[in-house]
PDB file of C-alpha atoms and ligand atoms in Angstrom:
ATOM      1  CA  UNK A  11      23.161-108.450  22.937  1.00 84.00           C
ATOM      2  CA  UNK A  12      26.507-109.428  22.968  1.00 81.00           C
ATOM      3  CA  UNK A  13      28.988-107.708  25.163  1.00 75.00           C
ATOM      4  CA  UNK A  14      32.854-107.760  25.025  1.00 80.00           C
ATOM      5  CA  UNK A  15      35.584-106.555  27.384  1.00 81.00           C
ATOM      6  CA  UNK A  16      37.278-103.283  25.837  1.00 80.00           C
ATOM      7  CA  UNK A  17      41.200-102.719  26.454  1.00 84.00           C
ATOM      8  CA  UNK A  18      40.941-101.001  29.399  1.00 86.00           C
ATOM      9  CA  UNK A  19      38.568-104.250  31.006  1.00 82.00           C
ATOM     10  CA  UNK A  20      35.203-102.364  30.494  1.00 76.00           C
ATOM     11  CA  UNK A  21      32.260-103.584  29.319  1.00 70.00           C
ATOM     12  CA  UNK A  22      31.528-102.964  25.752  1.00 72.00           C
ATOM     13  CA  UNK A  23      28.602-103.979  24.040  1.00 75.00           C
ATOM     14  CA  UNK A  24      29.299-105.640  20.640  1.00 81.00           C
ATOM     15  CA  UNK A  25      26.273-106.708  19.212  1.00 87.00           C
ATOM     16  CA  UNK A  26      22.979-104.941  19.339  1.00 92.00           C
ATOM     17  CA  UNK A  27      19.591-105.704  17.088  1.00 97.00           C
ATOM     18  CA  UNK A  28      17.209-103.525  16.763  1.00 97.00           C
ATOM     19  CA  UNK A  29      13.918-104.725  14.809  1.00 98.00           C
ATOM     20  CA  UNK A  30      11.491-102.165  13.921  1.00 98.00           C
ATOM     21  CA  UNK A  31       8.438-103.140  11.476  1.00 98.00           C
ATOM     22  CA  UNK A  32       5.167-102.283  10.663  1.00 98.00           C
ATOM     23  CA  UNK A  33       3.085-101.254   7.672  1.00 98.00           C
ATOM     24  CA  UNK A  34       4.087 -99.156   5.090  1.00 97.00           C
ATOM     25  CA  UNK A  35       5.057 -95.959   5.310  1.00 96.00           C
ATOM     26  CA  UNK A  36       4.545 -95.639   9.213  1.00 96.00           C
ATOM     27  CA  UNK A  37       8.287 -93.914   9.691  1.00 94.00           C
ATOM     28  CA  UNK A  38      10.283 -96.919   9.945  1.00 96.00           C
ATOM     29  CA  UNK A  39      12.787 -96.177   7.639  1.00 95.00           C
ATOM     30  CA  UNK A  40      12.770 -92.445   9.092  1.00 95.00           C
ATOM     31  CA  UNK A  41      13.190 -94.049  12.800  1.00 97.00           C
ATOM     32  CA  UNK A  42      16.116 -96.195  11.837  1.00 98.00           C
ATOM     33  CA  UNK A  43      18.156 -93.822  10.005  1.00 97.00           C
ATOM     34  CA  UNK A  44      18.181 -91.783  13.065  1.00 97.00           C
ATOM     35  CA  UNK A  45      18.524 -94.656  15.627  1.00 96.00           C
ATOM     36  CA  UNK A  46      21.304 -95.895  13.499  1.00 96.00           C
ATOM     37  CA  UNK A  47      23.377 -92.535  13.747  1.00 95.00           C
ATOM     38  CA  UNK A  48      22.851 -92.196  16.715  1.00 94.00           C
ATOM     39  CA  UNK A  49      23.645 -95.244  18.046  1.00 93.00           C
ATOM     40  CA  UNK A  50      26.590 -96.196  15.742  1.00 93.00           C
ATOM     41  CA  UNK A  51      24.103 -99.101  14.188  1.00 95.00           C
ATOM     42  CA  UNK A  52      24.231-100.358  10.421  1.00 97.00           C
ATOM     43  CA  UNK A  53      20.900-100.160   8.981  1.00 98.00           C
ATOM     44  CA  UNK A  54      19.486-102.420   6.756  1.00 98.00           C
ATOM     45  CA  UNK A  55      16.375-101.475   4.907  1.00 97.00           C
ATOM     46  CA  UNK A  56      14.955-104.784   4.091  1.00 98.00           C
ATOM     47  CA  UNK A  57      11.676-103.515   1.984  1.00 98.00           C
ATOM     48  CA  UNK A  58      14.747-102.405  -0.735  1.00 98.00           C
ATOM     49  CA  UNK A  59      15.635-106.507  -1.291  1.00 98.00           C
ATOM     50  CA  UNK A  60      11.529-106.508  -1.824  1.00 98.00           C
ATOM     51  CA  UNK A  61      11.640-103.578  -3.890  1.00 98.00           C
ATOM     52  CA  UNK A  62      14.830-104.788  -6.309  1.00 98.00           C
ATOM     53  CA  UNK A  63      13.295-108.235  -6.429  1.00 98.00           C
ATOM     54  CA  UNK A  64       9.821-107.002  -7.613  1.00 98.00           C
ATOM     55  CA  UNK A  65      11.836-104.773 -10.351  1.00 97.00           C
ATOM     56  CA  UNK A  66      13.721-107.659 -11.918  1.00 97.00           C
ATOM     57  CA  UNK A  67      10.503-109.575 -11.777  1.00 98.00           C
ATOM     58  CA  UNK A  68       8.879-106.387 -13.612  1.00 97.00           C
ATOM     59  CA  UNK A  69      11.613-107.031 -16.479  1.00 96.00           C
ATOM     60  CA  UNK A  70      10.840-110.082 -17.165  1.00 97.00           C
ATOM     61  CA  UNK A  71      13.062-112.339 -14.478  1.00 98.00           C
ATOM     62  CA  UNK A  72      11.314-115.528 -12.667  1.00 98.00           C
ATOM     63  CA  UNK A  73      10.993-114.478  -8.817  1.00 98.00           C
ATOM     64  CA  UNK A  74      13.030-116.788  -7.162  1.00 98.00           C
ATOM     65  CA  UNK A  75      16.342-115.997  -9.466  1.00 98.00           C
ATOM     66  CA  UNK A  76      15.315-112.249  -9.099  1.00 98.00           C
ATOM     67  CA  UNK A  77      16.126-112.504  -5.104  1.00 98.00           C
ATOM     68  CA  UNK A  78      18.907-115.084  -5.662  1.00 98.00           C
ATOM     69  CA  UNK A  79      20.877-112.420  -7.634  1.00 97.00           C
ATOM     70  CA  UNK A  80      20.155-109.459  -6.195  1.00 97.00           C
ATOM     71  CA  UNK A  81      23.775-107.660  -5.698  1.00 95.00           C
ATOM     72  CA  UNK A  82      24.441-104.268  -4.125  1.00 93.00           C
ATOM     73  CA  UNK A  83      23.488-102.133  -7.802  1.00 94.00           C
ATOM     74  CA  UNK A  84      20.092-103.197  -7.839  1.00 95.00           C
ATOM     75  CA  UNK A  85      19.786-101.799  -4.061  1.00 94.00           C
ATOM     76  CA  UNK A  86      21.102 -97.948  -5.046  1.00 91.00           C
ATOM     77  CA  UNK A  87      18.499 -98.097  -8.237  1.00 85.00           C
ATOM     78  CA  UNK A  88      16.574 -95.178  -8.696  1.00 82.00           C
ATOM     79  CA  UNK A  89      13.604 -96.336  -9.664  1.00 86.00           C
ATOM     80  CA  UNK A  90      12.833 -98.442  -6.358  1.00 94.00           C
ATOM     81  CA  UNK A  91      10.481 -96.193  -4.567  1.00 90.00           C
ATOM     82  CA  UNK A  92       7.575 -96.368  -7.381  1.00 90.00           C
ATOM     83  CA  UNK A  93       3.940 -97.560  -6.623  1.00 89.00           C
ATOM     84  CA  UNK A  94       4.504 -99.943  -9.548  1.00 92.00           C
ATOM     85  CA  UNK A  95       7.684-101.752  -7.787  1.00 96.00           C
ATOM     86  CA  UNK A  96       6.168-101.593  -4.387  1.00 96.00           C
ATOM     87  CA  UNK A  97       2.853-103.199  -5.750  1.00 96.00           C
ATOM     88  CA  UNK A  98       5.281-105.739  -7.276  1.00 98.00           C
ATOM     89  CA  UNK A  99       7.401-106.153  -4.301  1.00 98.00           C
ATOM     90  CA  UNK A 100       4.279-106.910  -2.405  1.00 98.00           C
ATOM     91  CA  UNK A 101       3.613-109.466  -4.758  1.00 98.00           C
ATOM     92  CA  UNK A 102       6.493-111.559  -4.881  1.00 98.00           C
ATOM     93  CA  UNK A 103       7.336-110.856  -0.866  1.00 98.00           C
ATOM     94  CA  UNK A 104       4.042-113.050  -0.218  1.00 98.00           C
ATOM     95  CA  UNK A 105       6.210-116.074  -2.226  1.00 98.00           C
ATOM     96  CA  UNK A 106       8.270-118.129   0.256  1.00 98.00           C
ATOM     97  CA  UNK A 107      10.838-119.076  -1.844  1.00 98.00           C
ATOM     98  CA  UNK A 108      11.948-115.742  -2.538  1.00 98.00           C
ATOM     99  CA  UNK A 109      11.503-115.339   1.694  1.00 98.00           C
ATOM    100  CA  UNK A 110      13.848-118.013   2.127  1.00 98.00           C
ATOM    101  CA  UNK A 111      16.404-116.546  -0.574  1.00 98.00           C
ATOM    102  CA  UNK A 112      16.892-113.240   1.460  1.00 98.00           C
ATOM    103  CA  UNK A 113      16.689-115.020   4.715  1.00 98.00           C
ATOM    104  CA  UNK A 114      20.675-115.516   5.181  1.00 98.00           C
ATOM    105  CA  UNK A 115      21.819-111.825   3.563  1.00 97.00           C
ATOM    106  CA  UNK A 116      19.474-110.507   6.836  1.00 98.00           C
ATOM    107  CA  UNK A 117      20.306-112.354   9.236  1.00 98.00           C
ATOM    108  CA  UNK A 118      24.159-111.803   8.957  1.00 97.00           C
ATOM    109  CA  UNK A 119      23.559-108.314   8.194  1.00 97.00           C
ATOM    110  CA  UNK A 120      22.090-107.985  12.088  1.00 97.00           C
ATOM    111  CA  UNK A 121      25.859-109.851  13.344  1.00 95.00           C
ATOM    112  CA  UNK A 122      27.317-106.222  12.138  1.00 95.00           C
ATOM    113  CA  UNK A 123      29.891-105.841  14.525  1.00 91.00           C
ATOM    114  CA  UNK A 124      28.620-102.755  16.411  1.00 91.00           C
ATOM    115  CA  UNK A 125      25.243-103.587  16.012  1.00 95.00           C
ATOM    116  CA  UNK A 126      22.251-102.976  13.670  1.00 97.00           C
ATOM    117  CA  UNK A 127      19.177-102.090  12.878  1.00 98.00           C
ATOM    118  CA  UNK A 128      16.559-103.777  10.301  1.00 98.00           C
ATOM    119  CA  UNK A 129      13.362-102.559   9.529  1.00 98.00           C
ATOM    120  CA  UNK A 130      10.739-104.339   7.372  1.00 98.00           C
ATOM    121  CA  UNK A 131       7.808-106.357   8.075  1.00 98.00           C
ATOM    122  CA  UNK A 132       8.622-109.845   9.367  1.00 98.00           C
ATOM    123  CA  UNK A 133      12.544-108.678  11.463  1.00 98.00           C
ATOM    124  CA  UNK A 134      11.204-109.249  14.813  1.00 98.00           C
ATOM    125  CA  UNK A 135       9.097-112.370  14.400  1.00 98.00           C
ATOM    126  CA  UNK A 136      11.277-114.258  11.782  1.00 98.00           C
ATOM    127  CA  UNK A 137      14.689-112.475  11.078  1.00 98.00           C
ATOM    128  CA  UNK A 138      15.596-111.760  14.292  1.00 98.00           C
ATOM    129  CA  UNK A 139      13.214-112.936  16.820  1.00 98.00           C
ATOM    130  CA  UNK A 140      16.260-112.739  19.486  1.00 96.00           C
ATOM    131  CA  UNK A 141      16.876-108.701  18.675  1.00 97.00           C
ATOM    132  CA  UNK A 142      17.520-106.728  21.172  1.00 96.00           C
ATOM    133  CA  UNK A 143      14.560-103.971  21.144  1.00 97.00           C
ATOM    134  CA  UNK A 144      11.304-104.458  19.021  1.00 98.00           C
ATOM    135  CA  UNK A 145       9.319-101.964  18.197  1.00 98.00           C
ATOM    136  CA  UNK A 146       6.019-101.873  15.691  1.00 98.00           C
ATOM    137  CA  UNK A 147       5.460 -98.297  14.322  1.00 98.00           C
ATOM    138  CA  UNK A 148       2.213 -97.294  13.072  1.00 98.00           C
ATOM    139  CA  UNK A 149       0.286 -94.231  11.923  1.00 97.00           C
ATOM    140  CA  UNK A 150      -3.466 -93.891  10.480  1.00 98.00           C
ATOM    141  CA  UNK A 151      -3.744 -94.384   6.613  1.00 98.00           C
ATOM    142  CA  UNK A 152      -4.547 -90.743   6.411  1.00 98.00           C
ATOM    143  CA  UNK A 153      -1.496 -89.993   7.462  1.00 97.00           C
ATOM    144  CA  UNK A 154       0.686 -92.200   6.234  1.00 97.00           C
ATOM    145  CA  UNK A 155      -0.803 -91.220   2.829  1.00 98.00           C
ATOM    146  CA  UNK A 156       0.179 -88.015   3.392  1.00 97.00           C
ATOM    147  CA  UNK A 157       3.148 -88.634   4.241  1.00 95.00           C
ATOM    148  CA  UNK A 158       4.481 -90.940   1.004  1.00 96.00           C
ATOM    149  CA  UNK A 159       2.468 -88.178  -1.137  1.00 96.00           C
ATOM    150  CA  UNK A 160       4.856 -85.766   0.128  1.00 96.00           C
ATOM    151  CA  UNK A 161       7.909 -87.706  -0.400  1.00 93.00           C
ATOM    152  CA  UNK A 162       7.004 -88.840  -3.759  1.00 93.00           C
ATOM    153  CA  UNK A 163       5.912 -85.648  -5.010  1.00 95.00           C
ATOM    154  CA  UNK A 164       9.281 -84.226  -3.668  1.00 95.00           C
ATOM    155  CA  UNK A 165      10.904 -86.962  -5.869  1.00 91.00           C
ATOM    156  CA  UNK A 166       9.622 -85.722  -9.104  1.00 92.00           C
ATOM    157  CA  UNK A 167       6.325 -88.130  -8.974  1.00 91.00           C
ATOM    158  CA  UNK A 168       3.132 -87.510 -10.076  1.00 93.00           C
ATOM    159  CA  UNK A 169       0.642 -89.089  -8.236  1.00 93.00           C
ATOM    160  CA  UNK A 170      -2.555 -88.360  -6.265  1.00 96.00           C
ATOM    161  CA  UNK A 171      -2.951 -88.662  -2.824  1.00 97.00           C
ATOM    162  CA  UNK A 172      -5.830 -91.060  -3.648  1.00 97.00           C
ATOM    163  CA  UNK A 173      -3.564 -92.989  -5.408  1.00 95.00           C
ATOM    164  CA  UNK A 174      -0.531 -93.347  -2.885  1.00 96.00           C
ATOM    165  CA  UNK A 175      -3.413 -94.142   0.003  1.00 97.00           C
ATOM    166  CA  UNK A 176      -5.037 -97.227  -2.252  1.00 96.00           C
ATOM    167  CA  UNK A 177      -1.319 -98.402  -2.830  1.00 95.00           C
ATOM    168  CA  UNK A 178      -0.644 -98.374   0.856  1.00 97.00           C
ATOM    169  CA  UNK A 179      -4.257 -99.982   2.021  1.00 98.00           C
ATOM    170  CA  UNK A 180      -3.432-102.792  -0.700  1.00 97.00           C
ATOM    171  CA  UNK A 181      -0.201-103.961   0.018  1.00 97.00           C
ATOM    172  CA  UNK A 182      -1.247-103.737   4.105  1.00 98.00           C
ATOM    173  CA  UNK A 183      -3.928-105.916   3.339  1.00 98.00           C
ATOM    174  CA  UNK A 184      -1.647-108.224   1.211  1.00 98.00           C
ATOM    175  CA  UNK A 185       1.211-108.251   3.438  1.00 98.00           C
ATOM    176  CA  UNK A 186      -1.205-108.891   6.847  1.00 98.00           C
ATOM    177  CA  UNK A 187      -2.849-111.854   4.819  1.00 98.00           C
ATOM    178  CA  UNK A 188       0.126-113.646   3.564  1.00 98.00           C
ATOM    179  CA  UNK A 189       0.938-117.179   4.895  1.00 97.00           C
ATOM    180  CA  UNK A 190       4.594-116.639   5.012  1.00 97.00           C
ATOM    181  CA  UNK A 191       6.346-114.341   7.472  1.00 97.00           C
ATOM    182  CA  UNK A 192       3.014-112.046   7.757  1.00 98.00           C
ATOM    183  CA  UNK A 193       3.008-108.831   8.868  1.00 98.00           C
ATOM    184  CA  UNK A 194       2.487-108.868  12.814  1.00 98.00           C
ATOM    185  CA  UNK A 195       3.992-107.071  15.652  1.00 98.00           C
ATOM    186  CA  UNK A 196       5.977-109.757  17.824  1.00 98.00           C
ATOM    187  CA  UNK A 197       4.404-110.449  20.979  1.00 98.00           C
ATOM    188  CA  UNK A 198       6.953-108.608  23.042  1.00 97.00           C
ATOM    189  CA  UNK A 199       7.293-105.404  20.485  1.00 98.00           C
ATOM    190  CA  UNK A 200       6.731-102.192  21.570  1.00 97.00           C
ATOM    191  CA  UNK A 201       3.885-100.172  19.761  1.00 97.00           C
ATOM    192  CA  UNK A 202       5.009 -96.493  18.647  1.00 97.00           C
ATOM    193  CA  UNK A 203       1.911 -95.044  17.021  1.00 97.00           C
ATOM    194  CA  UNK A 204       3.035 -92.325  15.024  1.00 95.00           C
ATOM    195  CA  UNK A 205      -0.349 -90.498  13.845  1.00 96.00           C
ATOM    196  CA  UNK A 206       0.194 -87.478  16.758  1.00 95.00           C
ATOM    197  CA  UNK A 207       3.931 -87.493  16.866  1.00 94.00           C
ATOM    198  CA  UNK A 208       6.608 -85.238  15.302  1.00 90.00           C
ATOM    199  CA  UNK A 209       9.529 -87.132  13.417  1.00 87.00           C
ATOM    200  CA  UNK A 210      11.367 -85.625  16.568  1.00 92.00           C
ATOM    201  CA  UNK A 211       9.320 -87.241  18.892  1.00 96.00           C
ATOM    202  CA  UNK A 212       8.389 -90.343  17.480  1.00 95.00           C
ATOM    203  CA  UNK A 213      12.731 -90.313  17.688  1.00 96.00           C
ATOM    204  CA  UNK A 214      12.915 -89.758  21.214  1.00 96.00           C
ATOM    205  CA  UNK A 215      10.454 -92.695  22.091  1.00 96.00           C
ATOM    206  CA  UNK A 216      12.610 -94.996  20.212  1.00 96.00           C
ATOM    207  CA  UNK A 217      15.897 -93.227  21.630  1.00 95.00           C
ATOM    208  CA  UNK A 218      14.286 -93.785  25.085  1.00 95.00           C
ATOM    209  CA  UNK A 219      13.583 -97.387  24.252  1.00 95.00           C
ATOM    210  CA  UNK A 220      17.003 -98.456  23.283  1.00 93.00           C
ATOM    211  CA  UNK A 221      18.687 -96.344  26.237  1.00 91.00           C
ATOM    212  CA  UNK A 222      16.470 -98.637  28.720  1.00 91.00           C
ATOM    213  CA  UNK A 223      18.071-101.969  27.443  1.00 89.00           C
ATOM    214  CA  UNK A 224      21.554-100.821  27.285  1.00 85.00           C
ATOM    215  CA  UNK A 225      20.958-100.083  31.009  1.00 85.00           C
ATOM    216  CA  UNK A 226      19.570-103.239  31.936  1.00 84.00           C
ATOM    217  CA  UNK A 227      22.283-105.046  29.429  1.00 77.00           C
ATOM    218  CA  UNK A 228      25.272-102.815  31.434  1.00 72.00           C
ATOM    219  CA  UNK A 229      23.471-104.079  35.331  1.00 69.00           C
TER     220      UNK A 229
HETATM  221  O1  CDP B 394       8.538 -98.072   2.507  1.00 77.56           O
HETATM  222  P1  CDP B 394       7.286 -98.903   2.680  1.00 77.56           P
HETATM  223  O2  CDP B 394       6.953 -99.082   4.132  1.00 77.56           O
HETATM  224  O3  CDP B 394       6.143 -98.422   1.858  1.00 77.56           O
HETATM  225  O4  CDP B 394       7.594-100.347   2.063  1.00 77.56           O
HETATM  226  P2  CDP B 394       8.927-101.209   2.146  1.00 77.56           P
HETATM  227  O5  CDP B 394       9.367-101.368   3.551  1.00 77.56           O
HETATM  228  O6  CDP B 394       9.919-100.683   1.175  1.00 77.56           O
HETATM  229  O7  CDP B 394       8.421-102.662   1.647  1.00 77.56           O
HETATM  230  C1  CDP B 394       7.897-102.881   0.345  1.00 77.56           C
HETATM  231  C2  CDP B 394       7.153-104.197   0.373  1.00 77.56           C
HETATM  232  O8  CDP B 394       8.117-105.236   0.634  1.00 77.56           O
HETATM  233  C3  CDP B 394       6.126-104.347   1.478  1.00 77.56           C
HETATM  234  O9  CDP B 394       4.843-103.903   1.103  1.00 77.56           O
HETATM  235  C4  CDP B 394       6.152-105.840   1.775  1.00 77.56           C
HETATM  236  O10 CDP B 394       5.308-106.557   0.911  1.00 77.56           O
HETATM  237  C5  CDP B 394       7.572-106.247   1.448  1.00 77.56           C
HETATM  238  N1  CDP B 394       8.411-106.475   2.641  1.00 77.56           N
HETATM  239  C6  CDP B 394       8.276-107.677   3.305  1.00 77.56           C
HETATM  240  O11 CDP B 394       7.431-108.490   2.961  1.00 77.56           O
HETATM  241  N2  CDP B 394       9.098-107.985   4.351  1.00 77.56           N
HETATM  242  C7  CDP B 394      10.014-107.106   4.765  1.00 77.56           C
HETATM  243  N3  CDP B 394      10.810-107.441   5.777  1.00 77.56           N
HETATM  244  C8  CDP B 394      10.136-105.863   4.130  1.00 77.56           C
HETATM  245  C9  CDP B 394       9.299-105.556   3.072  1.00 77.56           C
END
């Protein structure tokens, strides 16, 4: 946290990271969206430089170059939240050269003035093991299935639910195994299971959270 004196000498707090992570399709991206609006954070989806990385790779590009030249197009591509690029993004995300080429883009991104908030896999043990507020959001596989069924259906996808749970199972089990930057909660992250909560409520835990350290930040 990084606090600055406003015009009329209060305190102001400039810099604020939030890390959230966890596997996939526990609510992080859900969670951040709504911390970020509320709390006047950029957000940074990091799975998307994952995603756009395992798409060029799909077409033919050599990993490392993929992440290299990833600009701002490939991250507003439609065709990012497939099984087949997340399979793929899985893939190369377990390379550390293509680690260490999005290392820099994530780490300035979380300088935002204002504050921001990353979500991935590896933000509060490797990006930003200094951030602010951690938190490590799960949910049962049943229900994160269900969950990514819904939202890919709603996207025009068709896919079984038995399909969207063995993609989520396999790139867990990929992403927990990998050398580099492996899916973990940090040891001071805050665990927000998900599998009983409402989006609403699974909010308000991570609302609660952040209020708690702007308080102690403010004493
Ligand atoms: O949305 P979902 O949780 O299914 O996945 P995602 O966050 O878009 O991430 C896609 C893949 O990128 C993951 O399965 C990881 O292999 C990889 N990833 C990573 O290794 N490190 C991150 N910080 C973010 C994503």
């Amino acid at each position: 946290m990084k606090v600055e004196t406003a015009a009329d000498g209060s305190p102001r707090i400039a810099i604020f990271t939030v890390a959230i992570d966890g596997p996939a399709a526990a609510g992080k991206g859900t969670i951040s969206r709504a911390l970020a609006e509320r709390f006047g954070l950029s957000h940074l989806d990091t799975g998307l430089l994952y995603r756009a990385t395992g798409r060029r790779v799909l077409r033919g590009e050599p990993p490392e170059q993929a992440a290299r030249s990833l600009s701002s197009d490939d991250l507003t591509a439609g065709d990012l939240r497939t099984p087949q690029v997340a399979q793929e993004a899985s893939r190369v995300a377990a390379m550390p050269t293509v680690r260490e080429a999005l290392v820099a883009f994530q780490r300035s991104f979380a300088q935002r003035a204002g504050g921001a908030v990353l979500d991935g896999r590896d933000i509060g043990t490797v990006i930003c093991p200094e951030a602010d507020l951690k938190l490590f959001v799960t949910a049962s596989d049943a229900v994160r299935a269900a969950r990514r069924h819904r939202e890919l259906v709603a996207a025009g996808h068709d896919l079984t639910l038995e399909q969207v749970l063995a993609d989520l199972r396999d790139r867990d089990a990929r992403d927990a195994a990998r050398d580099a930057a492996p899916m973990v909660a940090a040891r001071d992250a805050l665990l927000l299971d998900t599998t009983e909560l409402s989006i609403d409520a699974a909010v308000d835990k991570a609302v609660n959270a952040i209020k708690q350290k702007l308080e102690q930040g403010r004493k």
